[in-house]
Every structure is written in structure tokens, then in C-alpha cells.
Amino acid sequence: MRWSAAVAPGWSFDAFRDVARAALRAGIAPEHLDWHAGGQGGLLAAPDVRAAPAVREAPRVPAAFVGLAGSVLCHRDPARHALLYRLLWRLAHGERHLLSVPTDADVRQAMQWAQDVRRDSHKMKAFVRFREVPGEHDRFIAWFEPAHHILERVAPFFARRFAGMRWAILTPEASALWDGEALRFGPGGAPDDAPAEDAGEDLWRTYYAHIFNPARLNPRMMRQEMPSRYWKHLPEAQLLPTLIQGAGARVRAMAEREHVAPRRRIPVPAVQPAQADTSRTPSLAALRRAAQGCRACPLWEPATQAVFGEGPEDARILVLGEQPGDMEDLSGRPFVGPAGKLLDRALAELGIDRAQLYLTNAVKHFRFERRGKLRLHRNPEPSHVQACRSWLAAEIERVRPQAIVCLGATAALAVFGAGFRLMERRGAWERLHDGTWALATVHPAWILRQPPHLQEEAYRHWLDDLRGLDEVLQTQSRDA
């Protein structure tokens, strides 16, 4: 007897798992299944396999198969479901080590499809171009045509990379929307649904033309890494024919040009912290702009940008962290990475609205060291805290909070001074010289670095440190 197996959407691992599990429980061999992607069967389709009576328990599936299936299901080949079920059937019927046999025809085909999907995912990360929606602030749309069904697989990368802006990615089959808080998926769109061009593309083309190195031109490798099918998505592709045509003449001119001594690598800073006019307490917006020109310590050079504070100018609570992390450095906003998410959870449990707080860091640039493609956090030094001290002082002067919460030893150093022992005095409210209440506790990143079995206990202890915040504010209000 033949059975029908419908998977909707065709790239969904959950949908495939439900159908495959029902077939395995019913003991239905691969050759007796008709697979249909998109949930649509034929006019005379066989009965749905999910209605087949179960005759056994579903077997355990190796973790390696789950990872492989997640990639293969995104491939466009209509035979992918049948291949995966055939592998699953063989794994469940005695061939437990099948996936470690690369010469097997089924395994080899699955590995090839998974590689195709990984390559397409890489191309999407490289070649998506967001364009600003005319008349709408901080809203961007990108149109992209992937070779495979990879949108749901790749969209979380963009949510992490562009956490600080609102964007949508449209493809023919589906769309992804990030509103700054959550990622949602919807139906596909058309090229006309995305802006044709925005004001920033002329600037990008000018920049690309200036960094184009004719001496390293290799058209064959360029087309291999940046296939022509993606050129329609790239503003710089309009320049490539002209740049390629003139590459030979530019190389000859470079070879004949007289040697010029290199200019000073580090430009003179536009603004130094010592030059920031804090005596008249400029607005936070003015301070934020000025901080982008800060060159008081070397941290500015490898960082993407200075990450200034964010929140209302009349906030009653100022939350002070240590320094931006990787996601903060990329987005330009404080506390948007994993530690920020943990802080959001704590605030929600305490009934405190994050939008009412002013959040900032003692050090405004991200200090890190590279490990391959990763940027690993390094603790800032006291000299970095000292370099940023005028920025923090200006923020506190402008906001005038009733309470300051120091998260981590670096933040405590910036507020309480040298010699402060965080783990001895954590959780205790103290008055500063100007009468402001201040509390020092651990940074949420410290909690995330604890062993998994200790994290919840560390989090609860940290939450206890923060519980007195409302009481201190109420006391301050009564004193006022």
C-alpha cells in the first residue's frame, strides 16, 4: 500500500520530523512513500501517512542526522525528503554508523546538498543590501533571491548583526521582519516591494571605487566568490565593468608613480574628552555626537563606533555597565547582547520598565582580541576608564539620577574609585559625595560565564542585590 507524505513548508524540519516519525512508527518503507513538498498532494494522492496505525515506537535519531537534515531540507531539490527518510530508515534498521560512511551514495548526496545550502547562506550574508524606506526613519528593506530556502535559517544572523535597526528581507517565497525586539516570518514579496535605491548608495559606490585595487584584480576568482546572479542586488556592481576595463592602465600608472612617504596613520582627533564642554552640561544628543570623535585612548581604532548611553534625560535610575560588547559595538546601542537580554529579564521580574532607565557604560569603546573571525571580550584597564571619565561625568551631570547601579568591577571603579572590592561590598546601597545612592553588583555577563548548573543560583543572588532599588528610590522621594 502506498502512502502520501506532505511537508509544509517544504524546508521545515519540524514538519518533516512529524511526518517521518509517523511513517517510522507505522513501519512504512521508503519505497512506499510519495513525498510532496509544500503540503500539496496529487489529484489521486494516497492516504496521509500520519493516519497510518503505529506498530512500534519511534527510534532515537543521532544528533548528526538532525543537523544534516536541517541543512538538506533547505535545498530546492524535490527529492530531498525522500533521501532524508531513506537515510533515517537505514539508521533505524541497523546502520547506526551510516553517516560516517562518506562513500555511501545517499550520504554523499546529502552532504553535497548541505554544502550547497551552506554556500548559499554565506552568499546571502555577504550580498544582502538594505535600503532605507523613503520617509520612514530607521526602517530598511532588502530584496534577495536565494538559490535555496534559506531565509529562516539565515535571518537570525541579521537580527544579531543589525539589532539596532528595523528591517525586512523579502524573497520570492517568504519574508523576515525584525522590529528591534522580535523576528517574524511572513509570505514572500516582489522586487517592487523594496526601494530601488537610497541616498547612501552613491556614497557606498564612491567608497568602493576608491578601495578597488586594480593590482589584485582576478575576474575569474571574483565571479567565483561574487557570482553574476547576485550583481543585481549590489550597488557597486554598476561600477565593475568600468573598473575592470581601466584596471590595466591604473596598474601601469601605479608602477610609474613616484614614491611618496606614508602619511601619519592616526588622524588628529576631532574632539578630545578634555575638550568636551561639560561645564554647561550639553544635551545628551550633543554629547553622543562628540563622543564619536573621542581619541583619548587606543580603543577607538579597532572598534566600530563609540557606544554612548541611551535613555531619558530625566531618568531616576542610571545603570552603568563596564564596556560595550560585540553586538553593542555593531549596533551602537548599550545592553543589546546576551548580557542585555539577561538584564531585561531581571527588570521584568522586578517590574521596572527599561525605557525609564538611562543605560550606559564606563568605557565607550569595545575592547577585544581576535580569534579567527571571533572578537573576544577583554576587560578594560583603569587607563581606559580614566580616558572616558569626562563622558560619564557629563552624562551623570545631565541626567542627575537619584540612584546609580554599577554592574561589574569596572563600573564600580568608575563610581567608587580605586580600592573598591566588589565581591565584599556587592548588594549594599551607599551614598556618594553628592548624596546620590549607588549600588555595586556583578555584571550580567559574569552570570552567563558561570557553569550551567550554577547560573540560576547566581542569577537569583544578583536579583536579590537589585531588589532594594524601588525601596531606595521611594526613600529618596520621601526625603525630597
Short mmCIF file of N, CA and C in Angstrom, two decimals, residues 233-396:
data_model
loop_
_atom_site.label_atom_id
_atom_site.label_comp_id
_atom_site.label_asym_id
_atom_site.label_seq_id
_atom_site.Cartn_x
_atom_site.Cartn_y
_atom_site.Cartn_z
N HIS A 233 21.74 42.77 -7.01
CA HIS A 233 21.46 43.21 -5.64
C HIS A 233 22.49 44.21 -5.14
N LEU A 234 23.60 44.38 -5.85
CA LEU A 234 24.75 45.11 -5.32
C LEU A 234 24.91 46.46 -6.02
N PRO A 235 24.83 47.57 -5.31
CA PRO A 235 25.03 48.88 -5.94
C PRO A 235 26.39 49.00 -6.63
N GLU A 236 27.43 48.39 -6.02
CA GLU A 236 28.78 48.52 -6.58
C GLU A 236 28.94 47.77 -7.89
N ALA A 237 28.01 46.83 -8.20
CA ALA A 237 28.14 46.06 -9.44
C ALA A 237 28.07 46.96 -10.67
N GLN A 238 27.39 48.10 -10.56
CA GLN A 238 27.31 49.02 -11.69
C GLN A 238 28.69 49.56 -12.08
N LEU A 239 29.62 49.59 -11.13
CA LEU A 239 30.94 50.14 -11.38
C LEU A 239 31.91 49.10 -11.94
N LEU A 240 31.61 47.81 -11.75
CA LEU A 240 32.60 46.78 -12.05
C LEU A 240 33.07 46.78 -13.50
N PRO A 241 32.20 46.87 -14.52
CA PRO A 241 32.71 46.86 -15.89
C PRO A 241 33.73 47.97 -16.15
N THR A 242 33.43 49.18 -15.67
CA THR A 242 34.35 50.30 -15.88
C THR A 242 35.65 50.10 -15.10
N LEU A 243 35.55 49.63 -13.85
CA LEU A 243 36.74 49.41 -13.04
C LEU A 243 37.63 48.32 -13.63
N ILE A 244 36.99 47.25 -14.13
CA ILE A 244 37.77 46.17 -14.73
C ILE A 244 38.45 46.64 -16.01
N GLN A 245 37.70 47.40 -16.82
CA GLN A 245 38.25 47.87 -18.09
C GLN A 245 39.46 48.78 -17.87
N GLY A 246 39.43 49.61 -16.84
CA GLY A 246 40.52 50.54 -16.61
C GLY A 246 41.59 50.03 -15.68
N ALA A 247 41.51 48.74 -15.24
CA ALA A 247 42.45 48.22 -14.26
C ALA A 247 43.88 48.22 -14.79
N GLY A 248 44.07 47.81 -16.05
CA GLY A 248 45.42 47.73 -16.61
C GLY A 248 46.12 49.08 -16.61
N ALA A 249 45.41 50.11 -17.06
CA ALA A 249 46.02 51.45 -17.10
C ALA A 249 46.33 51.95 -15.69
N ARG A 250 45.49 51.66 -14.73
CA ARG A 250 45.73 52.11 -13.36
C ARG A 250 46.93 51.41 -12.75
N VAL A 251 47.11 50.12 -13.06
CA VAL A 251 48.27 49.39 -12.54
C VAL A 251 49.56 49.98 -13.11
N ARG A 252 49.56 50.28 -14.41
CA ARG A 252 50.76 50.88 -15.01
C ARG A 252 51.06 52.24 -14.40
N ALA A 253 50.01 53.03 -14.15
CA ALA A 253 50.21 54.35 -13.54
C ALA A 253 50.76 54.21 -12.12
N MET A 254 50.28 53.20 -11.38
CA MET A 254 50.78 52.97 -10.03
C MET A 254 52.26 52.60 -10.05
N ALA A 255 52.67 51.78 -11.04
CA ALA A 255 54.07 51.35 -11.13
C ALA A 255 54.99 52.52 -11.49
N GLU A 256 54.47 53.45 -12.26
CA GLU A 256 55.31 54.57 -12.72
C GLU A 256 55.29 55.75 -11.76
N ARG A 257 54.40 55.74 -10.78
CA ARG A 257 54.25 56.88 -9.89
C ARG A 257 55.45 57.02 -8.96
N GLU A 258 55.85 58.22 -8.70
CA GLU A 258 56.98 58.48 -7.80
C GLU A 258 56.60 58.12 -6.37
N HIS A 259 57.58 57.56 -5.65
CA HIS A 259 57.33 57.14 -4.27
C HIS A 259 56.97 58.33 -3.39
N VAL A 260 55.96 58.14 -2.55
CA VAL A 260 55.54 59.17 -1.61
C VAL A 260 55.57 58.57 -0.21
N ALA A 261 56.21 59.28 0.70
CA ALA A 261 56.29 58.78 2.08
C ALA A 261 54.90 58.67 2.68
N PRO A 262 54.63 57.62 3.47
CA PRO A 262 53.30 57.46 4.05
C PRO A 262 52.97 58.58 5.02
N ARG A 263 51.71 58.98 5.03
CA ARG A 263 51.26 60.00 5.96
C ARG A 263 50.97 59.38 7.32
N ARG A 264 50.84 60.22 8.33
CA ARG A 264 50.55 59.75 9.68
C ARG A 264 49.26 58.92 9.66
N ARG A 265 49.34 57.73 10.25
CA ARG A 265 48.23 56.78 10.15
C ARG A 265 47.03 57.21 10.98
N ILE A 266 47.28 57.72 12.19
CA ILE A 266 46.18 58.09 13.08
C ILE A 266 45.88 59.57 12.89
N PRO A 267 44.68 59.94 12.46
CA PRO A 267 44.38 61.35 12.25
C PRO A 267 44.26 62.10 13.57
N VAL A 268 44.43 63.40 13.47
CA VAL A 268 44.24 64.24 14.65
C VAL A 268 42.78 64.16 15.07
N PRO A 269 42.49 63.86 16.32
CA PRO A 269 41.10 63.70 16.75
C PRO A 269 40.30 64.98 16.60
N ALA A 270 39.05 64.78 16.20
CA ALA A 270 38.16 65.94 16.06
C ALA A 270 37.79 66.51 17.42
N VAL A 271 37.61 65.62 18.40
CA VAL A 271 37.21 66.06 19.74
C VAL A 271 37.93 65.19 20.75
N GLN A 272 38.50 65.75 21.76
CA GLN A 272 39.08 65.02 22.87
C GLN A 272 38.15 65.16 24.07
N PRO A 273 38.10 64.15 24.94
CA PRO A 273 37.24 64.27 26.12
C PRO A 273 37.54 65.51 26.95
N ALA A 274 38.83 65.86 27.04
CA ALA A 274 39.18 67.04 27.83
C ALA A 274 38.63 68.32 27.21
N GLN A 275 38.35 68.26 25.87
CA GLN A 275 37.83 69.44 25.19
C GLN A 275 36.31 69.49 25.21
N ALA A 276 35.68 68.40 25.65
CA ALA A 276 34.22 68.37 25.66
C ALA A 276 33.71 69.39 26.68
N ASP A 277 32.82 70.24 26.24
CA ASP A 277 32.31 71.32 27.10
C ASP A 277 31.25 70.76 28.02
N THR A 278 31.70 70.26 29.18
CA THR A 278 30.75 69.69 30.13
C THR A 278 30.30 70.71 31.17
N SER A 279 30.94 71.88 31.18
CA SER A 279 30.59 72.87 32.19
C SER A 279 29.18 73.38 32.02
N ARG A 280 28.72 73.41 30.79
CA ARG A 280 27.37 73.90 30.53
C ARG A 280 26.41 72.74 30.30
N THR A 281 26.83 71.54 30.68
CA THR A 281 26.02 70.32 30.55
C THR A 281 25.26 70.29 29.22
N PRO A 282 25.96 70.09 28.11
CA PRO A 282 25.28 69.99 26.81
C PRO A 282 24.30 68.84 26.81
N SER A 283 23.41 68.82 25.86
CA SER A 283 22.40 67.77 25.78
C SER A 283 23.07 66.43 25.55
N LEU A 284 22.33 65.36 25.88
CA LEU A 284 22.87 64.02 25.66
C LEU A 284 23.12 63.77 24.18
N ALA A 285 22.27 64.33 23.32
CA ALA A 285 22.47 64.15 21.88
C ALA A 285 23.78 64.79 21.44
N ALA A 286 24.09 65.98 21.98
CA ALA A 286 25.35 66.64 21.63
C ALA A 286 26.54 65.86 22.17
N LEU A 287 26.42 65.34 23.39
CA LEU A 287 27.50 64.52 23.95
C LEU A 287 27.71 63.26 23.13
N ARG A 288 26.61 62.66 22.69
CA ARG A 288 26.71 61.43 21.90
C ARG A 288 27.46 61.69 20.59
N ARG A 289 27.16 62.80 19.95
CA ARG A 289 27.85 63.12 18.70
C ARG A 289 29.33 63.40 18.96
N ALA A 290 29.62 64.13 20.02
CA ALA A 290 31.01 64.47 20.32
C ALA A 290 31.83 63.22 20.66
N ALA A 291 31.20 62.25 21.33
CA ALA A 291 31.94 61.05 21.74
C ALA A 291 32.43 60.24 20.55
N GLN A 292 31.79 60.38 19.40
CA GLN A 292 32.24 59.63 18.23
C GLN A 292 33.62 60.08 17.77
N GLY A 293 34.05 61.27 18.17
CA GLY A 293 35.37 61.74 17.81
C GLY A 293 36.41 61.53 18.88
N CYS A 294 36.07 60.77 19.93
CA CYS A 294 36.99 60.58 21.05
C CYS A 294 38.19 59.75 20.62
N ARG A 295 39.40 60.27 20.91
CA ARG A 295 40.65 59.56 20.62
C ARG A 295 41.55 59.54 21.85
N ALA A 296 40.96 59.57 23.03
CA ALA A 296 41.74 59.69 24.26
C ALA A 296 42.49 58.42 24.62
N CYS A 297 42.10 57.27 24.08
CA CYS A 297 42.82 56.02 24.32
C CYS A 297 42.78 55.21 23.03
N PRO A 298 43.59 54.17 22.90
CA PRO A 298 43.68 53.43 21.63
C PRO A 298 42.45 52.59 21.28
N LEU A 299 41.49 52.47 22.20
CA LEU A 299 40.37 51.57 21.93
C LEU A 299 39.52 52.00 20.75
N TRP A 300 39.55 53.28 20.38
CA TRP A 300 38.70 53.77 19.30
C TRP A 300 39.05 53.15 17.95
N GLU A 301 40.36 52.80 17.78
CA GLU A 301 40.81 52.45 16.43
C GLU A 301 40.22 51.12 15.92
N PRO A 302 40.28 50.02 16.68
CA PRO A 302 39.70 48.78 16.13
C PRO A 302 38.19 48.68 16.30
N ALA A 303 37.61 49.53 17.15
CA ALA A 303 36.17 49.46 17.40
C ALA A 303 35.38 50.02 16.22
N THR A 304 34.13 49.61 16.11
CA THR A 304 33.26 50.11 15.05
C THR A 304 32.82 51.54 15.32
N GLN A 305 32.50 51.82 16.57
CA GLN A 305 31.97 53.14 16.93
C GLN A 305 31.98 53.28 18.45
N ALA A 306 31.85 54.50 18.94
CA ALA A 306 31.63 54.71 20.36
C ALA A 306 30.18 54.39 20.67
N VAL A 307 29.95 53.67 21.77
CA VAL A 307 28.59 53.31 22.18
C VAL A 307 28.24 54.18 23.39
N PHE A 308 27.44 55.20 23.15
CA PHE A 308 27.08 56.15 24.20
C PHE A 308 25.85 55.64 24.94
N GLY A 309 25.48 56.36 26.00
CA GLY A 309 24.32 55.97 26.78
C GLY A 309 23.02 56.20 26.04
N GLU A 310 21.96 55.62 26.58
CA GLU A 310 20.64 55.71 25.95
C GLU A 310 19.58 55.73 27.04
N GLY A 311 18.60 56.60 26.87
CA GLY A 311 17.52 56.69 27.84
C GLY A 311 17.09 58.14 28.04
N PRO A 312 16.05 58.36 28.83
CA PRO A 312 15.53 59.72 29.04
C PRO A 312 16.51 60.59 29.83
N GLU A 313 16.53 61.88 29.53
CA GLU A 313 17.45 62.80 30.21
C GLU A 313 17.05 63.03 31.66
N ASP A 314 15.82 62.69 32.03
CA ASP A 314 15.39 62.87 33.42
C ASP A 314 15.20 61.52 34.12
N ALA A 315 15.94 60.50 33.69
CA ALA A 315 15.79 59.17 34.28
C ALA A 315 16.16 59.20 35.76
N ARG A 316 15.40 58.52 36.59
CA ARG A 316 15.68 58.46 38.03
C ARG A 316 16.76 57.44 38.35
N ILE A 317 16.96 56.47 37.42
CA ILE A 317 17.94 55.40 37.65
C ILE A 317 18.93 55.40 36.50
N LEU A 318 20.21 55.39 36.81
CA LEU A 318 21.26 55.24 35.80
C LEU A 318 21.92 53.89 36.02
N VAL A 319 21.87 53.04 35.00
CA VAL A 319 22.50 51.72 35.06
C VAL A 319 23.83 51.81 34.32
N LEU A 320 24.91 51.51 35.03
CA LEU A 320 26.26 51.66 34.48
C LEU A 320 26.92 50.31 34.30
N GLY A 321 27.21 49.96 33.05
CA GLY A 321 27.94 48.73 32.76
C GLY A 321 29.42 49.01 32.63
N GLU A 322 30.15 48.00 32.13
CA GLU A 322 31.60 48.13 32.05
C GLU A 322 32.04 48.69 30.70
N GLN A 323 31.67 48.01 29.62
CA GLN A 323 32.03 48.44 28.27
C GLN A 323 31.08 47.77 27.28
N PRO A 324 30.99 48.27 26.04
CA PRO A 324 30.15 47.60 25.05
C PRO A 324 30.70 46.22 24.73
N GLY A 325 29.80 45.32 24.31
CA GLY A 325 30.20 44.02 23.79
C GLY A 325 30.17 44.03 22.27
N ASP A 326 30.26 42.85 21.70
CA ASP A 326 30.32 42.73 20.24
C ASP A 326 29.07 43.29 19.58
N MET A 327 27.87 42.89 20.07
CA MET A 327 26.63 43.34 19.46
C MET A 327 26.40 44.84 19.70
N GLU A 328 26.82 45.32 20.87
CA GLU A 328 26.68 46.74 21.14
C GLU A 328 27.58 47.56 20.22
N ASP A 329 28.80 47.06 20.00
CA ASP A 329 29.73 47.76 19.11
C ASP A 329 29.18 47.86 17.69
N LEU A 330 28.50 46.81 17.25
CA LEU A 330 27.97 46.81 15.88
C LEU A 330 26.70 47.64 15.76
N SER A 331 25.85 47.60 16.78
CA SER A 331 24.56 48.30 16.70
C SER A 331 24.63 49.74 17.20
N GLY A 332 25.61 50.07 18.04
CA GLY A 332 25.70 51.41 18.60
C GLY A 332 24.79 51.66 19.78
N ARG A 333 24.20 50.59 20.35
CA ARG A 333 23.29 50.72 21.49
C ARG A 333 23.79 49.89 22.67
N PRO A 334 23.66 50.39 23.90
CA PRO A 334 24.12 49.62 25.06
C PRO A 334 23.15 48.51 25.44
N PHE A 335 23.70 47.42 25.97
CA PHE A 335 22.92 46.32 26.55
C PHE A 335 21.92 45.73 25.56
N VAL A 336 22.38 45.34 24.38
CA VAL A 336 21.51 44.65 23.41
C VAL A 336 21.98 43.22 23.16
N GLY A 337 23.11 42.82 23.74
CA GLY A 337 23.63 41.47 23.55
C GLY A 337 23.07 40.50 24.58
N PRO A 338 23.70 39.34 24.77
CA PRO A 338 23.22 38.34 25.74
C PRO A 338 23.11 38.89 27.16
N ALA A 339 24.11 39.68 27.59
CA ALA A 339 24.03 40.27 28.93
C ALA A 339 22.86 41.24 29.03
N GLY A 340 22.60 41.98 27.96
CA GLY A 340 21.46 42.89 27.95
C GLY A 340 20.13 42.15 28.05
N LYS A 341 20.07 41.00 27.39
CA LYS A 341 18.83 40.20 27.47
C LYS A 341 18.60 39.70 28.90
N LEU A 342 19.69 39.33 29.58
CA LEU A 342 19.54 38.89 30.97
C LEU A 342 19.12 40.06 31.86
N LEU A 343 19.65 41.25 31.59
CA LEU A 343 19.21 42.43 32.33
C LEU A 343 17.73 42.71 32.08
N ASP A 344 17.29 42.56 30.84
CA ASP A 344 15.86 42.76 30.53
C ASP A 344 15.00 41.78 31.33
N ARG A 345 15.46 40.54 31.45
CA ARG A 345 14.70 39.53 32.22
C ARG A 345 14.60 39.96 33.68
N ALA A 346 15.71 40.44 34.26
CA ALA A 346 15.70 40.86 35.66
C ALA A 346 14.78 42.06 35.87
N LEU A 347 14.86 43.03 34.96
CA LEU A 347 14.00 44.20 35.09
C LEU A 347 12.52 43.82 35.02
N ALA A 348 12.21 42.88 34.13
CA ALA A 348 10.82 42.44 34.01
C ALA A 348 10.35 41.79 35.31
N GLU A 349 11.21 40.98 35.93
CA GLU A 349 10.83 40.33 37.19
C GLU A 349 10.69 41.35 38.31
N LEU A 350 11.44 42.43 38.26
CA LEU A 350 11.37 43.45 39.29
C LEU A 350 10.28 44.49 39.01
N GLY A 351 9.65 44.38 37.84
CA GLY A 351 8.60 45.32 37.49
C GLY A 351 9.11 46.70 37.13
N ILE A 352 10.33 46.78 36.59
CA ILE A 352 10.94 48.06 36.21
C ILE A 352 10.96 48.15 34.69
N ASP A 353 10.49 49.25 34.17
CA ASP A 353 10.45 49.48 32.72
C ASP A 353 11.82 49.96 32.25
N ARG A 354 12.44 49.22 31.35
CA ARG A 354 13.75 49.60 30.84
C ARG A 354 13.73 50.99 30.19
N ALA A 355 12.62 51.35 29.57
CA ALA A 355 12.53 52.63 28.87
C ALA A 355 12.64 53.82 29.83
N GLN A 356 12.48 53.59 31.13
CA GLN A 356 12.58 54.66 32.11
C GLN A 356 13.99 54.81 32.68
N LEU A 357 14.90 53.91 32.28
CA LEU A 357 16.26 53.93 32.80
C LEU A 357 17.20 54.59 31.80
N TYR A 358 18.28 55.13 32.30
CA TYR A 358 19.37 55.59 31.44
C TYR A 358 20.48 54.55 31.56
N LEU A 359 20.83 53.90 30.44
CA LEU A 359 21.82 52.84 30.43
C LEU A 359 23.07 53.30 29.70
N THR A 360 24.21 53.08 30.31
CA THR A 360 25.46 53.49 29.69
C THR A 360 26.58 52.59 30.19
N ASN A 361 27.81 52.87 29.76
CA ASN A 361 28.98 52.09 30.17
C ASN A 361 30.09 53.02 30.62
N ALA A 362 30.94 52.51 31.50
CA ALA A 362 32.07 53.30 31.98
C ALA A 362 33.08 53.56 30.86
N VAL A 363 33.23 52.59 29.96
CA VAL A 363 34.12 52.71 28.80
C VAL A 363 33.26 52.67 27.55
N LYS A 364 33.49 53.57 26.63
CA LYS A 364 32.58 53.74 25.50
C LYS A 364 32.96 52.95 24.26
N HIS A 365 34.16 52.38 24.19
CA HIS A 365 34.57 51.58 23.04
C HIS A 365 34.79 50.13 23.46
N PHE A 366 34.57 49.23 22.53
CA PHE A 366 34.67 47.79 22.76
C PHE A 366 36.14 47.36 22.73
N ARG A 367 36.63 46.77 23.81
CA ARG A 367 37.98 46.22 23.84
C ARG A 367 37.88 44.71 23.60
N PHE A 368 38.62 44.22 22.62
CA PHE A 368 38.52 42.82 22.25
C PHE A 368 39.83 42.33 21.67
N GLU A 369 39.93 41.01 21.53
CA GLU A 369 41.03 40.39 20.79
C GLU A 369 40.43 39.42 19.78
N ARG A 370 41.05 39.32 18.64
CA ARG A 370 40.52 38.47 17.58
C ARG A 370 41.00 37.04 17.72
N ARG A 371 40.08 36.11 17.51
CA ARG A 371 40.38 34.69 17.41
C ARG A 371 39.71 34.18 16.15
N GLY A 372 40.44 34.23 15.03
CA GLY A 372 39.81 33.92 13.75
C GLY A 372 38.82 35.01 13.40
N LYS A 373 37.56 34.61 13.19
CA LYS A 373 36.51 35.58 12.87
C LYS A 373 35.83 36.13 14.12
N LEU A 374 36.18 35.57 15.30
CA LEU A 374 35.52 36.00 16.53
C LEU A 374 36.24 37.19 17.15
N ARG A 375 35.48 38.02 17.83
CA ARG A 375 36.02 39.12 18.61
C ARG A 375 35.71 38.84 20.08
N LEU A 376 36.72 38.43 20.82
CA LEU A 376 36.53 38.02 22.20
C LEU A 376 36.74 39.20 23.15
N HIS A 377 35.83 39.33 24.10
CA HIS A 377 35.84 40.43 25.07
C HIS A 377 37.12 40.39 25.91
N ARG A 378 37.71 41.57 26.11
CA ARG A 378 38.82 41.74 27.05
C ARG A 378 38.44 42.83 28.04
N ASN A 379 38.77 42.62 29.31
CA ASN A 379 38.41 43.61 30.33
C ASN A 379 39.14 44.92 30.06
N PRO A 380 38.46 46.05 30.20
CA PRO A 380 39.15 47.34 30.05
C PRO A 380 40.11 47.58 31.21
N GLU A 381 41.09 48.41 30.98
CA GLU A 381 42.07 48.74 32.01
C GLU A 381 41.69 50.06 32.69
N PRO A 382 42.26 50.32 33.87
CA PRO A 382 41.96 51.60 34.55
C PRO A 382 42.23 52.82 33.68
N SER A 383 43.24 52.74 32.81
CA SER A 383 43.52 53.88 31.94
C SER A 383 42.37 54.15 30.98
N HIS A 384 41.68 53.10 30.55
CA HIS A 384 40.53 53.27 29.66
C HIS A 384 39.37 53.93 30.42
N VAL A 385 39.19 53.51 31.68
CA VAL A 385 38.15 54.14 32.50
C VAL A 385 38.44 55.62 32.70
N GLN A 386 39.72 55.92 32.96
CA GLN A 386 40.11 57.32 33.16
C GLN A 386 39.89 58.14 31.90
N ALA A 387 40.18 57.55 30.74
CA ALA A 387 40.01 58.27 29.47
C ALA A 387 38.56 58.62 29.22
N CYS A 388 37.63 57.78 29.69
CA CYS A 388 36.20 58.02 29.46
C CYS A 388 35.52 58.75 30.62
N ARG A 389 36.30 59.11 31.64
CA ARG A 389 35.68 59.65 32.85
C ARG A 389 34.88 60.92 32.58
N SER A 390 35.39 61.79 31.69
CA SER A 390 34.67 63.05 31.45
C SER A 390 33.34 62.80 30.75
N TRP A 391 33.26 61.77 29.92
CA TRP A 391 31.99 61.45 29.26
C TRP A 391 30.96 60.98 30.29
N LEU A 392 31.39 60.09 31.20
CA LEU A 392 30.48 59.59 32.23
C LEU A 392 30.06 60.73 33.16
N ALA A 393 31.00 61.58 33.54
CA ALA A 393 30.66 62.70 34.41
C ALA A 393 29.63 63.61 33.75
N ALA A 394 29.79 63.83 32.44
CA ALA A 394 28.83 64.68 31.73
C ALA A 394 27.46 64.04 31.66
N GLU A 395 27.41 62.70 31.48
CA GLU A 395 26.12 62.00 31.46
C GLU A 395 25.42 62.12 32.82
N ILE A 396 26.18 61.87 33.89
CA ILE A 396 25.58 61.94 35.23
C ILE A 396 25.12 63.37 35.53
#
